[in-house]
mmCIF file with all atom_site columns, C-alpha atoms in Angstrom:
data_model
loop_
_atom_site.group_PDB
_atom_site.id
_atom_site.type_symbol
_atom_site.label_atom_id
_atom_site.label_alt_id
_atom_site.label_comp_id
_atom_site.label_asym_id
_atom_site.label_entity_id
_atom_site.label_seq_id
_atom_site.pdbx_PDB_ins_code
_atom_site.Cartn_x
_atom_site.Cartn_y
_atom_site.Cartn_z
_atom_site.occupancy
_atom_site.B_iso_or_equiv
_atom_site.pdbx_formal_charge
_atom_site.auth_seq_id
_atom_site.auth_comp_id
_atom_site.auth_asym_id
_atom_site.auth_atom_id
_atom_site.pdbx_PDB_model_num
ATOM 1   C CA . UNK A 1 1   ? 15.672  5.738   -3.097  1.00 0.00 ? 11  UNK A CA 1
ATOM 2   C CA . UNK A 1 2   ? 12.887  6.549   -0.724  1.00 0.00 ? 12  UNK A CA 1
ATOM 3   C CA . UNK A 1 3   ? 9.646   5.904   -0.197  1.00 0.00 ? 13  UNK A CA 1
ATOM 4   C CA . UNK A 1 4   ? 7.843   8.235   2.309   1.00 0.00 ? 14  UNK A CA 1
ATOM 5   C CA . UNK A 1 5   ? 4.325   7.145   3.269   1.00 0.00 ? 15  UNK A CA 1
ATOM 6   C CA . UNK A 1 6   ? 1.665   9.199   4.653   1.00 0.00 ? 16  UNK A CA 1
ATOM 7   C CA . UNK A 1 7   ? -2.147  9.862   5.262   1.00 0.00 ? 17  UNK A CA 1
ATOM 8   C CA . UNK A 1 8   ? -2.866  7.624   8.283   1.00 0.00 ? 18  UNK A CA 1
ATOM 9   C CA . UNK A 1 9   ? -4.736  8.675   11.578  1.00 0.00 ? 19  UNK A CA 1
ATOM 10  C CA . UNK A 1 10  ? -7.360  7.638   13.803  1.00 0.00 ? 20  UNK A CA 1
ATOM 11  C CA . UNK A 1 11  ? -10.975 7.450   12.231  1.00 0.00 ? 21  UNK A CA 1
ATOM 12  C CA . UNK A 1 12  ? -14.215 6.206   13.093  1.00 0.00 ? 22  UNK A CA 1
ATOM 13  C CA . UNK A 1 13  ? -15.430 2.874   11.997  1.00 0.00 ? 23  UNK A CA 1
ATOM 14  C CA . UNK A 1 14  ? -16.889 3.021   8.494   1.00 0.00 ? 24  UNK A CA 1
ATOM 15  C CA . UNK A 1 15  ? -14.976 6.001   7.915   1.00 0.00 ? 25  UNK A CA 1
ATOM 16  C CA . UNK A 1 16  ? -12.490 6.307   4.763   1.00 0.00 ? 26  UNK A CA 1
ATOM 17  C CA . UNK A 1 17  ? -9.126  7.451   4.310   1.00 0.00 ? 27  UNK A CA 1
ATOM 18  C CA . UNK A 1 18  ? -6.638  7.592   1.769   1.00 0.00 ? 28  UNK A CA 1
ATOM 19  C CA . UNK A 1 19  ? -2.710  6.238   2.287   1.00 0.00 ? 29  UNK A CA 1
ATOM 20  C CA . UNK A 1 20  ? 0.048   8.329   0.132   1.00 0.00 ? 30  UNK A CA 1
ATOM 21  C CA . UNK A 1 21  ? 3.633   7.100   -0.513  1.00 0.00 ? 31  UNK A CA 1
ATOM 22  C CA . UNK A 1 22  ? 5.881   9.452   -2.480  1.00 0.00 ? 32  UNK A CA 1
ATOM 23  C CA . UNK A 1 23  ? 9.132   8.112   -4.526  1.00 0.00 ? 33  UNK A CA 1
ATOM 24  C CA . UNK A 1 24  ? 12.414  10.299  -4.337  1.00 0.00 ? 34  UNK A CA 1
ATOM 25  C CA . UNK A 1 25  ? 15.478  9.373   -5.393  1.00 0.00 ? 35  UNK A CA 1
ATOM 26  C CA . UNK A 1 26  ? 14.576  7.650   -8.752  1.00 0.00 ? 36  UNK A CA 1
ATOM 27  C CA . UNK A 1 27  ? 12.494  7.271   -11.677 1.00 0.00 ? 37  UNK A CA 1
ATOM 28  C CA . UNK A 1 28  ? 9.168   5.821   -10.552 1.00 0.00 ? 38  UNK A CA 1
ATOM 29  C CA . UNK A 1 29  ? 7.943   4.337   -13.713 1.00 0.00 ? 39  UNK A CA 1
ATOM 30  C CA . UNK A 1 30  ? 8.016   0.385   -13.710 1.00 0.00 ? 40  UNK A CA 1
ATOM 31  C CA . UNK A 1 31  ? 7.652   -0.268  -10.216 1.00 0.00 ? 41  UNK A CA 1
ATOM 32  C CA . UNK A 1 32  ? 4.889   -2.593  -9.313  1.00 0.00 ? 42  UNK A CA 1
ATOM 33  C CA . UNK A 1 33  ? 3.941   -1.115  -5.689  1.00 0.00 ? 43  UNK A CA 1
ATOM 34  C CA . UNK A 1 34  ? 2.372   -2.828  -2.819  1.00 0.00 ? 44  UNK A CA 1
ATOM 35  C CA . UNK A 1 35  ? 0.522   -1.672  0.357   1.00 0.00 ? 45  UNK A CA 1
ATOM 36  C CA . UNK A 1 36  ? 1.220   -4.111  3.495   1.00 0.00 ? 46  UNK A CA 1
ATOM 37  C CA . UNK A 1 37  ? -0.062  -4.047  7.141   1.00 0.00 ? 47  UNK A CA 1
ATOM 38  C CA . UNK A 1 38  ? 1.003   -5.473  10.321  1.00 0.00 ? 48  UNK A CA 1
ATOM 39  C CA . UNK A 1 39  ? 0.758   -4.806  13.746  1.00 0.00 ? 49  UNK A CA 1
ATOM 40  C CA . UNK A 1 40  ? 2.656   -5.363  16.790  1.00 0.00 ? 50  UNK A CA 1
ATOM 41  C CA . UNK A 1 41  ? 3.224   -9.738  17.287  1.00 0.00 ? 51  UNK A CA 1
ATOM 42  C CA . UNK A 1 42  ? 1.654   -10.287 13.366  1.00 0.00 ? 52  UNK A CA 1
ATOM 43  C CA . UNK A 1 43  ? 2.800   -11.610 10.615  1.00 0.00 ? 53  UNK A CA 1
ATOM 44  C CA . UNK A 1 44  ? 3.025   -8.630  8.134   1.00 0.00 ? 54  UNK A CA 1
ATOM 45  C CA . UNK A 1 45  ? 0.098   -8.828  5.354   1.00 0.00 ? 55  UNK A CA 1
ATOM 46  C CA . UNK A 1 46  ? -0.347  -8.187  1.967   1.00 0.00 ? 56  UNK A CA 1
ATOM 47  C CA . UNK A 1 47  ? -3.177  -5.514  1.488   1.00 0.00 ? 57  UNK A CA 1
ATOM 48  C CA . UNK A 1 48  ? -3.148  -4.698  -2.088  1.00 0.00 ? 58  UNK A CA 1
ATOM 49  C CA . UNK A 1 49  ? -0.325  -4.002  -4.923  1.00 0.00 ? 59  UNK A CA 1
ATOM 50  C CA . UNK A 1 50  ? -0.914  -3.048  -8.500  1.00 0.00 ? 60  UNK A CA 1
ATOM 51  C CA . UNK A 1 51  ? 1.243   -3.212  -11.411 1.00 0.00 ? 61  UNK A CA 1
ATOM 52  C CA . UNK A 1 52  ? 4.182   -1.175  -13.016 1.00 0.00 ? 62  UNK A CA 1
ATOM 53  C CA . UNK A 1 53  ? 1.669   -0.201  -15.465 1.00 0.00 ? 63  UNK A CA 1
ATOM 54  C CA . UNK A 1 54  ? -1.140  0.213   -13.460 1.00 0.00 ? 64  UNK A CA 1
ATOM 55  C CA . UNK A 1 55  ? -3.430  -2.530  -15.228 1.00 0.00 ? 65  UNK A CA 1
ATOM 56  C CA . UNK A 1 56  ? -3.051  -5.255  -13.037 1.00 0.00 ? 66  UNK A CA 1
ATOM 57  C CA . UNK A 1 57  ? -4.446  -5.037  -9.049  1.00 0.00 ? 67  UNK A CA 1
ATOM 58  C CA . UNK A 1 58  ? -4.111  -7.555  -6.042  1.00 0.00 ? 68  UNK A CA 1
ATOM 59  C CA . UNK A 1 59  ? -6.286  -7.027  -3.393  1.00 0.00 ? 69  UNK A CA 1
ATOM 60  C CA . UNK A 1 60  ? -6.340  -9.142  -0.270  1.00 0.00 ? 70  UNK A CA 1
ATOM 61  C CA . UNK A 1 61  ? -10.131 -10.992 0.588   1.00 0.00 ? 71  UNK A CA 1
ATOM 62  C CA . UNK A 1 62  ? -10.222 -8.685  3.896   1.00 0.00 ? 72  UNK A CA 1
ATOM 63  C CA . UNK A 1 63  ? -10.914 -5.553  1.515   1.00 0.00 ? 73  UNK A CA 1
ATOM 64  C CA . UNK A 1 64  ? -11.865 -6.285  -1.524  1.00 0.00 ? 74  UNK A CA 1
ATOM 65  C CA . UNK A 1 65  ? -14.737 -3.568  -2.092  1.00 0.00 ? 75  UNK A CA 1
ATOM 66  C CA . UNK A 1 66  ? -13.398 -1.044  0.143   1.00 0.00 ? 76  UNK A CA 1
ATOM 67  C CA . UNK A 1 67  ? -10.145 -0.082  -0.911  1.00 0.00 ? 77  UNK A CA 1
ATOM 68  C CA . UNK A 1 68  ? -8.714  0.977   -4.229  1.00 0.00 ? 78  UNK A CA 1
ATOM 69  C CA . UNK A 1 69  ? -4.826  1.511   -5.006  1.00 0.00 ? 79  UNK A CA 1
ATOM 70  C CA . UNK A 1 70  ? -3.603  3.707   -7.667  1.00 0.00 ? 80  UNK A CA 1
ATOM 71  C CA . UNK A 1 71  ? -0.543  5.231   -9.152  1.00 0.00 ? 81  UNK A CA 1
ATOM 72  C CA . UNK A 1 72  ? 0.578   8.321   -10.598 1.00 0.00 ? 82  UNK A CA 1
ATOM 73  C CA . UNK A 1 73  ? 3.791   7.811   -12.243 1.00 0.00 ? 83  UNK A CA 1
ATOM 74  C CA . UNK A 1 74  ? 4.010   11.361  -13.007 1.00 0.00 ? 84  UNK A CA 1
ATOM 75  C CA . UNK A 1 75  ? 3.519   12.592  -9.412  1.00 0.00 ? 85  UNK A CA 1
ATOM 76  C CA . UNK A 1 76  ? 5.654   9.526   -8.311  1.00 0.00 ? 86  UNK A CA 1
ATOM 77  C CA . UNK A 1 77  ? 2.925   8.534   -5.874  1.00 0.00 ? 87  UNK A CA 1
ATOM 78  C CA . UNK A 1 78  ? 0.727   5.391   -5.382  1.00 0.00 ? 88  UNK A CA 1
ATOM 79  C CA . UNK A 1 79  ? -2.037  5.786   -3.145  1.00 0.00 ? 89  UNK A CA 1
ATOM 80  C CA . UNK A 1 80  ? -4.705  3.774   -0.902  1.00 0.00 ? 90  UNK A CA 1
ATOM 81  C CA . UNK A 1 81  ? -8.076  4.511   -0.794  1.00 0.00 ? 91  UNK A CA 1
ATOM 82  C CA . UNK A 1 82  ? -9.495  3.119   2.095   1.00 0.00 ? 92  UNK A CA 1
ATOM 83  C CA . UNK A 1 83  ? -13.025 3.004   2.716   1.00 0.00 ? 93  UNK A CA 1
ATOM 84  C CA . UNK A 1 84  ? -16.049 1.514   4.951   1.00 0.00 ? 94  UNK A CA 1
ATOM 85  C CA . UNK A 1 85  ? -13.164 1.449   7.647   1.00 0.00 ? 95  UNK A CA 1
ATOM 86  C CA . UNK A 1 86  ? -13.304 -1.281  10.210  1.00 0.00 ? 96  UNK A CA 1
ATOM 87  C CA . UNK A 1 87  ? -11.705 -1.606  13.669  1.00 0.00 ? 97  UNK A CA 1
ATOM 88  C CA . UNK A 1 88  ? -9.866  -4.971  12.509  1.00 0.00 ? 98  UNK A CA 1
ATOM 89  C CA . UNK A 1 89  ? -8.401  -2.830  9.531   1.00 0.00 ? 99  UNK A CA 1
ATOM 90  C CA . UNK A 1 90  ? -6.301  -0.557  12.531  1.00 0.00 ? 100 UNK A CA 1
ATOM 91  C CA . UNK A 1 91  ? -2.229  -1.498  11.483  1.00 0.00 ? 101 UNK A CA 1
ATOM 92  C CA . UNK A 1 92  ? 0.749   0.126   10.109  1.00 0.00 ? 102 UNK A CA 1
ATOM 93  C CA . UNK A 1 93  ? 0.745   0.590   6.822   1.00 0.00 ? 103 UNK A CA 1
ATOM 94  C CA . UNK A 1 94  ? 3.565   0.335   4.484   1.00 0.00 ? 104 UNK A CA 1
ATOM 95  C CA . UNK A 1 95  ? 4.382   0.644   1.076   1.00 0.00 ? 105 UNK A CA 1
ATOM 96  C CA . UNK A 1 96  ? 6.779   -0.870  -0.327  1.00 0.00 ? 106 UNK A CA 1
ATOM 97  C CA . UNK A 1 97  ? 8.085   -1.029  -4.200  1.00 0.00 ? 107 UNK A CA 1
ATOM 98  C CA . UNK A 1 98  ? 10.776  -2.700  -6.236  1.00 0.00 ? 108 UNK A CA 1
ATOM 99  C CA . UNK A 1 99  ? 11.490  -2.685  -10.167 1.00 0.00 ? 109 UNK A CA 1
ATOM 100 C CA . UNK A 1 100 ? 12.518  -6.417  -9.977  1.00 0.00 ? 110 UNK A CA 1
ATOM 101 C CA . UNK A 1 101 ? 9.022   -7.596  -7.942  1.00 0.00 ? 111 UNK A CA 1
ATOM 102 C CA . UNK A 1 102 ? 7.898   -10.493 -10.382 1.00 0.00 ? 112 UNK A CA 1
ATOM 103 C CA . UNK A 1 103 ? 5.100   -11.671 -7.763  1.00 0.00 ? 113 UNK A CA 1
ATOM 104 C CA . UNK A 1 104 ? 2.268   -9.607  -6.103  1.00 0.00 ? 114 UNK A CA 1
ATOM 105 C CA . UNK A 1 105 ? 4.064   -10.064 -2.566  1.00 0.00 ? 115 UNK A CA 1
ATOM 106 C CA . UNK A 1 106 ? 7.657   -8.879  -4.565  1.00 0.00 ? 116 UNK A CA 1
ATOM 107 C CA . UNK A 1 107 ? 10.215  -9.447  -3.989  1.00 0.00 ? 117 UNK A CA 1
ATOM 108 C CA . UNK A 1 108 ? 10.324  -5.386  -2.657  1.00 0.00 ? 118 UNK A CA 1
ATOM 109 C CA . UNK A 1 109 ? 13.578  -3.901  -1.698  1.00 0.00 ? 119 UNK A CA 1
ATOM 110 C CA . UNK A 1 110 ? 12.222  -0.186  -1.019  1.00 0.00 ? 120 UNK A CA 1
ATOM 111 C CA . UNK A 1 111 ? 9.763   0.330   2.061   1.00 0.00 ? 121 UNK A CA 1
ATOM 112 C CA . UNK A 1 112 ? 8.152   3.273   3.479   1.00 0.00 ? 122 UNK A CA 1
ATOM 113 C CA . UNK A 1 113 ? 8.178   4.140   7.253   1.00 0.00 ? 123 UNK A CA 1
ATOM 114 C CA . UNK A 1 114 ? 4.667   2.923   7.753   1.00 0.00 ? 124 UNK A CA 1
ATOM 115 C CA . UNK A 1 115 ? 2.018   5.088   8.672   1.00 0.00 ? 125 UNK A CA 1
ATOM 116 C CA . UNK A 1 116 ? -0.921  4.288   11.147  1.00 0.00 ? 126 UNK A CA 1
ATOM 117 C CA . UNK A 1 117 ? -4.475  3.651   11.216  1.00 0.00 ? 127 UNK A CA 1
ATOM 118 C CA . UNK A 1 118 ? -6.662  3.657   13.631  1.00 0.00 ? 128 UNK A CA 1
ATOM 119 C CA . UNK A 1 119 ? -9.839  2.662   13.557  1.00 0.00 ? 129 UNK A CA 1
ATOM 120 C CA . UNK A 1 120 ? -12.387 2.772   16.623  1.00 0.00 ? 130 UNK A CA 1
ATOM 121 C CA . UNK A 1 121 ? -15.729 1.358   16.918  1.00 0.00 ? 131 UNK A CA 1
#
């Protein structure tokens, strides 16, 4: 199983961009998925997950309003909309998914590489 995460890059504050991560390797339906961030000396945080069925969403206080997750179990793909960018929003992101996550923050066993964002003022 993989999980290959994409879409980050350097934008201007209050800027949007939107955060792919593509699942190879098995069948995608029933994973609750998750977005993280963290940056270098952080503790790693929980930016926003949504359900295996897409009906339930988590997002963390820091961007509620601004971003949106989503799935597409026939593409295999959840996605991050990210908008109204902010400099304290710059991170790696990763996604991360697991069949057996029974909490918003997972457990997940499958992570992406992490992709970065970078947000300047």
């Amino acid at each position: 199983v993989q999980l290959q995460a994409s879409g980050g890059g350097e934008v201007q504050a209050g800027g949007s961009l939107t955060l792919s991560c593509v699942v190879s390797g098995r069948s995608f339906t029933n994973w609750p998925m998750a977005w993280f961030r963290q940056a270098p000396g952080k503790d790693r945080e929980l930016v926003a997950a949504i359900s295996w069925d897409g009906r339930g969403t988590y997002y963390a206080d820091s961007v509620k309003g601004r971003f949106t997750i989503a799935r597409d179990d026939a593409k295999k793909t959840g996605t991050l909309q990210m908008n109204t960018l902010k400099p304290e929003d710059t991170d790696v992101y990763y996604c991360a998914g697991d069949v057996y996550a029974t909490t918003w923050y997972g457990p997940y066993d499958y992570w992406g590489q992490g992709t970065l964002v970078t947000v300047s003022s």
